[in-house]
Tab-separated table of C-alpha atoms in Angstrom:
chain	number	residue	atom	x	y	z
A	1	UNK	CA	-9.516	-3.138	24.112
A	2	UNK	CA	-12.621	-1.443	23.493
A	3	UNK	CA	-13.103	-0.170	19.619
A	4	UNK	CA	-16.933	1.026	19.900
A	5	UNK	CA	-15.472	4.959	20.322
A	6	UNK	CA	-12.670	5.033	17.729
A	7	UNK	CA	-14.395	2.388	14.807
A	8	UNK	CA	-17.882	3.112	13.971
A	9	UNK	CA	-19.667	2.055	10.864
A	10	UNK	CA	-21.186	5.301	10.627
A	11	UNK	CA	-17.431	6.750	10.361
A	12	UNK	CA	-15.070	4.651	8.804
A	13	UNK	CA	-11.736	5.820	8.122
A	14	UNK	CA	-9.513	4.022	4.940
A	15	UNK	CA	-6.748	3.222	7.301
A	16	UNK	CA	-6.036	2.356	11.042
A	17	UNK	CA	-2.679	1.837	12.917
A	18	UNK	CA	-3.914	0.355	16.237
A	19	UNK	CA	-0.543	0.232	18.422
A	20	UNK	CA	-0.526	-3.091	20.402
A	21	UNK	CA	0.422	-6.850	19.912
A	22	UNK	CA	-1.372	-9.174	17.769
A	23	UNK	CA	-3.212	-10.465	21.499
A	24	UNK	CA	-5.908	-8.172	20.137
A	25	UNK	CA	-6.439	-9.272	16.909
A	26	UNK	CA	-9.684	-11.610	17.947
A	27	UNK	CA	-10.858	-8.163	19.812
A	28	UNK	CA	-10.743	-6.193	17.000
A	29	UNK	CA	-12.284	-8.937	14.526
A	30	UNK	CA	-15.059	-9.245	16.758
A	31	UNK	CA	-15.925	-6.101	16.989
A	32	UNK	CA	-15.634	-5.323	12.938
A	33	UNK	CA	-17.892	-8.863	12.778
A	34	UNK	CA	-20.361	-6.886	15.045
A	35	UNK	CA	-20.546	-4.104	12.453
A	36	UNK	CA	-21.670	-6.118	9.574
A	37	UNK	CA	-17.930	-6.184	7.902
A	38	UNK	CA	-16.349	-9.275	6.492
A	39	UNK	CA	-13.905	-11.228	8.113
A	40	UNK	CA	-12.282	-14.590	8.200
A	41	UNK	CA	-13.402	-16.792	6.062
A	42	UNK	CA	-15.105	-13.926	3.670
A	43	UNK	CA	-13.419	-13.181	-0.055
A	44	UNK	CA	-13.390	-9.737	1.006
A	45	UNK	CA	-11.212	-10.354	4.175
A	46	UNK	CA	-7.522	-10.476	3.511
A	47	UNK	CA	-5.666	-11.142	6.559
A	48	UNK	CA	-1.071	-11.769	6.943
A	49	UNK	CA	1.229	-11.218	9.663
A	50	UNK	CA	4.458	-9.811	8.538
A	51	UNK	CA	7.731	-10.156	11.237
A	52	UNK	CA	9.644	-7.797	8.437
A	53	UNK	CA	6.882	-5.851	5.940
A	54	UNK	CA	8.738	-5.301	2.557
A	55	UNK	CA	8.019	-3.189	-0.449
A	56	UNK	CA	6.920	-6.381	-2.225
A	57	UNK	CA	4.220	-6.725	0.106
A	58	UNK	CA	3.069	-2.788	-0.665
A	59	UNK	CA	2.656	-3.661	-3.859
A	60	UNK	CA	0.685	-7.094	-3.392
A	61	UNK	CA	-1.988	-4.921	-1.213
A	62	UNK	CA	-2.240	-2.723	-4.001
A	63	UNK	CA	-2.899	-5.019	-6.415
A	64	UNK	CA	-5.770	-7.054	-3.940
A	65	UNK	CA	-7.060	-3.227	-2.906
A	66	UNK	CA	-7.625	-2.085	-6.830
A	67	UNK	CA	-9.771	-6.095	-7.314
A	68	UNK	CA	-13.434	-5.098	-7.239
A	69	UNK	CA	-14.945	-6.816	-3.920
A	70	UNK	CA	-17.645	-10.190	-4.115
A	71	UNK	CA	-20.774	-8.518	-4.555
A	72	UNK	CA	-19.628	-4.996	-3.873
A	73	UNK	CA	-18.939	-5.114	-0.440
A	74	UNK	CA	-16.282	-3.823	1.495
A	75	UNK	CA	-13.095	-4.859	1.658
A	76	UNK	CA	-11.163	-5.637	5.476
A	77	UNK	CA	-7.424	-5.966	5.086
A	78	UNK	CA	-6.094	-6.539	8.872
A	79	UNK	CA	-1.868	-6.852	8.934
A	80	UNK	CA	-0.004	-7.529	11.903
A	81	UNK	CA	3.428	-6.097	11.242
A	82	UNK	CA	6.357	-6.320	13.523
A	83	UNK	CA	8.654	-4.378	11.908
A	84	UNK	CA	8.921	-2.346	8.689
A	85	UNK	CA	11.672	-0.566	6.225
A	86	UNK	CA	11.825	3.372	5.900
A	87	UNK	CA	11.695	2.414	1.993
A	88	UNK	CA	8.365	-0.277	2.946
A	89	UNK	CA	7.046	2.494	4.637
A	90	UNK	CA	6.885	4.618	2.002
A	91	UNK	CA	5.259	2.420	-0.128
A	92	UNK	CA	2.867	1.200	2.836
A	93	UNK	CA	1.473	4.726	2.807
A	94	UNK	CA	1.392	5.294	-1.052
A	95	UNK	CA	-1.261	2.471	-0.632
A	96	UNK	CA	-3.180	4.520	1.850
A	97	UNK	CA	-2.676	7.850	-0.252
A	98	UNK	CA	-5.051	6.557	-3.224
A	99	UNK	CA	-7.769	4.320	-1.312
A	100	UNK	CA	-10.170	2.610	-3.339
A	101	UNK	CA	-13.697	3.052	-2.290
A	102	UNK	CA	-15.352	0.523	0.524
A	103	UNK	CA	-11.611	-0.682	1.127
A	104	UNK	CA	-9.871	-0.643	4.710
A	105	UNK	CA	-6.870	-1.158	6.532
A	106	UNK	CA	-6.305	-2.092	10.387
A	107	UNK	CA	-2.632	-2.698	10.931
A	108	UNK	CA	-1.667	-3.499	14.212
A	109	UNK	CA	2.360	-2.483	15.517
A	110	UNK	CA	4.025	-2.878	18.737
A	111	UNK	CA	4.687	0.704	18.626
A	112	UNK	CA	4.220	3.783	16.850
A	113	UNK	CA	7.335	5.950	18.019
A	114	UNK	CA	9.132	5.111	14.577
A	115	UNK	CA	5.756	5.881	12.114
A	116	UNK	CA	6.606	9.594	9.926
A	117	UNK	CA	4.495	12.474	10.743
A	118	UNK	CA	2.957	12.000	6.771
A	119	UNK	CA	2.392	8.585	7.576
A	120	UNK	CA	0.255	9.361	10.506
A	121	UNK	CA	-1.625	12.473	9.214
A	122	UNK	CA	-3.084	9.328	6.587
A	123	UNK	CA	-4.647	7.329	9.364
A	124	UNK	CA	-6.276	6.942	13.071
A	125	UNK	CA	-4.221	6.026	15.347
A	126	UNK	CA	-5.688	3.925	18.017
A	127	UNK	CA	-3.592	3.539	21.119
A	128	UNK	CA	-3.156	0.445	23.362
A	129	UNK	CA	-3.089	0.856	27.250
A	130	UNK	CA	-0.767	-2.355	27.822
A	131	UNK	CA	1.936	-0.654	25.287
A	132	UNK	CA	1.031	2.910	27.145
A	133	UNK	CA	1.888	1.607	30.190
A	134	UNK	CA	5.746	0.406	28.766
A	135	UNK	CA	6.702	4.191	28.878
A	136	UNK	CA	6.285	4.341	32.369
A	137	UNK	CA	7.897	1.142	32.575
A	138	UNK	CA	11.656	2.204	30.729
A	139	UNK	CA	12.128	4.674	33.224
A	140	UNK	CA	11.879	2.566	36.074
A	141	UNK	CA	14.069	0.479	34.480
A	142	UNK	CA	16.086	2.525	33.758
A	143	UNK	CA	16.435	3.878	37.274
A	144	UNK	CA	16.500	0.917	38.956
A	145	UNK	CA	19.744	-0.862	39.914
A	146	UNK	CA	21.212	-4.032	38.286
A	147	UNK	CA	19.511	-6.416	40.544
A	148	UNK	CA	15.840	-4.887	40.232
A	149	UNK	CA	16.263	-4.215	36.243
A	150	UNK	CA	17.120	-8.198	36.274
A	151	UNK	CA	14.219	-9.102	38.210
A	152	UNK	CA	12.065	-6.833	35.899
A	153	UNK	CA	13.419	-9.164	32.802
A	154	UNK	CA	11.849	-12.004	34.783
A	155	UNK	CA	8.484	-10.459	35.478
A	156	UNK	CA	8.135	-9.023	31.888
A	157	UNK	CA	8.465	-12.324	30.379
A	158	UNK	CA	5.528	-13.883	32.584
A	159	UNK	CA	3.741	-10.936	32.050
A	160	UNK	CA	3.678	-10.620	28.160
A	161	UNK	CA	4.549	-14.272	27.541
A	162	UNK	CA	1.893	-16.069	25.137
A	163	UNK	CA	2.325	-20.185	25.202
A	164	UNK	CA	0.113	-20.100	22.050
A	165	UNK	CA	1.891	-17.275	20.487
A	166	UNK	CA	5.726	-16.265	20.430
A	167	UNK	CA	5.792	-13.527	18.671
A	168	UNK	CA	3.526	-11.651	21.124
A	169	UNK	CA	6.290	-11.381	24.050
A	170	UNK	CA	8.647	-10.408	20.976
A	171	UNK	CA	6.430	-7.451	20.106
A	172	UNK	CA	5.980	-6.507	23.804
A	173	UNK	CA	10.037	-6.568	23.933
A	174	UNK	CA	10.500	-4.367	21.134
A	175	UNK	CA	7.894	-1.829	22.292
A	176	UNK	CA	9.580	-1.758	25.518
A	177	UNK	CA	12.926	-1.286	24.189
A	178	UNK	CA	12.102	1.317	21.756
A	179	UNK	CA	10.606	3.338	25.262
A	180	UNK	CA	14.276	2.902	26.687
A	181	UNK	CA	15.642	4.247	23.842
A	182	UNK	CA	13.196	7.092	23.702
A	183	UNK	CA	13.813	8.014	27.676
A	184	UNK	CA	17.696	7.170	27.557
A	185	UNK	CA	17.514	9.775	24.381
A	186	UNK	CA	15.469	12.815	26.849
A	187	UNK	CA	18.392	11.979	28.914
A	188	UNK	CA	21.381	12.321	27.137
A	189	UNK	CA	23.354	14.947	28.362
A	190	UNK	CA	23.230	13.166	31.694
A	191	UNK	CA	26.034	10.826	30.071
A	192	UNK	CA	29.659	10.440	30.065
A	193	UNK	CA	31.344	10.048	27.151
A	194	UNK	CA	32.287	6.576	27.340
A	195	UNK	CA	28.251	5.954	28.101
A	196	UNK	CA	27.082	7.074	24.221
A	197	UNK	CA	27.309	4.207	22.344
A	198	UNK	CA	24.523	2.795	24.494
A	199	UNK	CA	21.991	3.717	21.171
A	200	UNK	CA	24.233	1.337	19.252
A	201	UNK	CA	23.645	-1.160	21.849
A	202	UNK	CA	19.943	-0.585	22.118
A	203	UNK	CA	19.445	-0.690	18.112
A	204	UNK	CA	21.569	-3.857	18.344
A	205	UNK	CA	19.132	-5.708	20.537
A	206	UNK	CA	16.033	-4.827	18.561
A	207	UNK	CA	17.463	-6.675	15.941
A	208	UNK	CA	17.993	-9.742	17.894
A	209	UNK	CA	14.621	-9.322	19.085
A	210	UNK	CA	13.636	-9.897	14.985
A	211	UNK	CA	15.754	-12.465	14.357
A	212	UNK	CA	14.375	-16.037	14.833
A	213	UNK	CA	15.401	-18.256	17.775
A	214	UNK	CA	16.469	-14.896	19.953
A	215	UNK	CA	16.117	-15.248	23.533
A	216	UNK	CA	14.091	-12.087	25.134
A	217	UNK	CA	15.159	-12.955	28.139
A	218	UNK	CA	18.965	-12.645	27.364
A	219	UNK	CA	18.587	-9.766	25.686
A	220	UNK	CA	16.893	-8.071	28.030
A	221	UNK	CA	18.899	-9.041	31.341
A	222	UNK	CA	21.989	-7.698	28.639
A	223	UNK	CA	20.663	-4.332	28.747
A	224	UNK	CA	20.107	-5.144	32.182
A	225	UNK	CA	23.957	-5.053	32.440
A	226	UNK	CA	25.166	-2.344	30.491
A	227	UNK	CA	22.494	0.636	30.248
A	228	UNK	CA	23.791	3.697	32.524
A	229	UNK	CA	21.987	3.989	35.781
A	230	UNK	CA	20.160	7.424	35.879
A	231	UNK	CA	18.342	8.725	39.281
A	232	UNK	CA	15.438	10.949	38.581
């Protein structure tokens, strides 16, 4: 993923939500090392993944923001966050409401579909073209008969699947799902009635997909099974 357009030292915004999987975490750190900023291994560099980010956690970047920085230097927080309260949120962007100078945020998501318009307006938002190209992806699913959408499972999981790294086929999952959800929503009236709790099912299965142990490929060969077949 190339950074050099959207994070320049010349320009540096308080906060960026880069949507993507934590794959591009050594990308991105390479590219703020190339800058002059401090990263691992620097006092200034504060660095967590989060599967579920909590208001507790708000409040312990708040209190590690408002610390004056080793020799006055900037501060680099990067947070990989999988998933996130409405209430966490909230706090998440009172943090980015009252910056503190030479202090910034890169937090990378597996989607931004979910993020409020207020929380947005308070940061860049950097795209990713490997979640970009899951839109395209749920609606071939979704179109696609039960034999092809159980193939797909197959494929996705070589495609996304990290040996080093679970969580990254997890994040991948959930970015895909949230896409069905988002195209099976556009599509709605299309249903019978007996065909509408499929958003129950869908919000079920993304929180499998956060639950330790859960199999990506079951889930996804169950919505394999059950999602309503809709021709364009």
């Amino acid at each position: 993923m190339d950074f050099s357009k959207t994070i320049r030292k010349d320009s540096l915004h308080h906060a960026y939500v880069i949507e993507g999987d934590s794959s591009i975490e050594q990308e991105l750190l390479s590219h703020l090392a190339s800058l002059g900023f401090p990263v691992a291994g620097h006092s200034n560099f504060f660095y967590k993944q989060y599967d579920s980010f909590a208001i507790a956690d708000s409040r312990e970047l708040k209190e590690y923001q408002n610390q004056k920085g080793a020799d006055g230097d900037q501060k680099i927080f990067l947070l990989t966050i999988t998933s996130f309260t409405h209430d966490a949120l909230q706090a998440l962007l009172k943090v980015f409401e009252e910056p503190t100078a030479g202090t910034h945020f890169f937090v990378l998501i597996p989607d931004s579909q979910h993020l409020l318009p207020t929380f947005l307006s308070r940061v860049i938002l950097i795209k990713n073209n490997a979640t970009l190209s899951l839109d395209k992806e749920a609606g071939k699913f979704i179109q696609a008969g039960i034999p092809e959408r159980l193939n797909y499972a197959t494929t996705f999981i070589t495609k996304h699947e990290d040996k080093d790294r679970s969580a990254v086929l997890k994040e991948f999952a959930i970015a895909f799902v949230k896409n069905v959800e988002s195209y099976l929503w556009s599509k709605r009236t299309e249903f019978l009635e007996e065909q509408k709790n499929i958003f129950d099912i869908l919000d079920r299965s993304r929180s499998y997909l956060h639950q330790q142990g859960s199999s990506v490929k079951i889930i996804l060969e169950h919505l394999a099974l059950v999602l309503p077949v809709l021709k364009k």
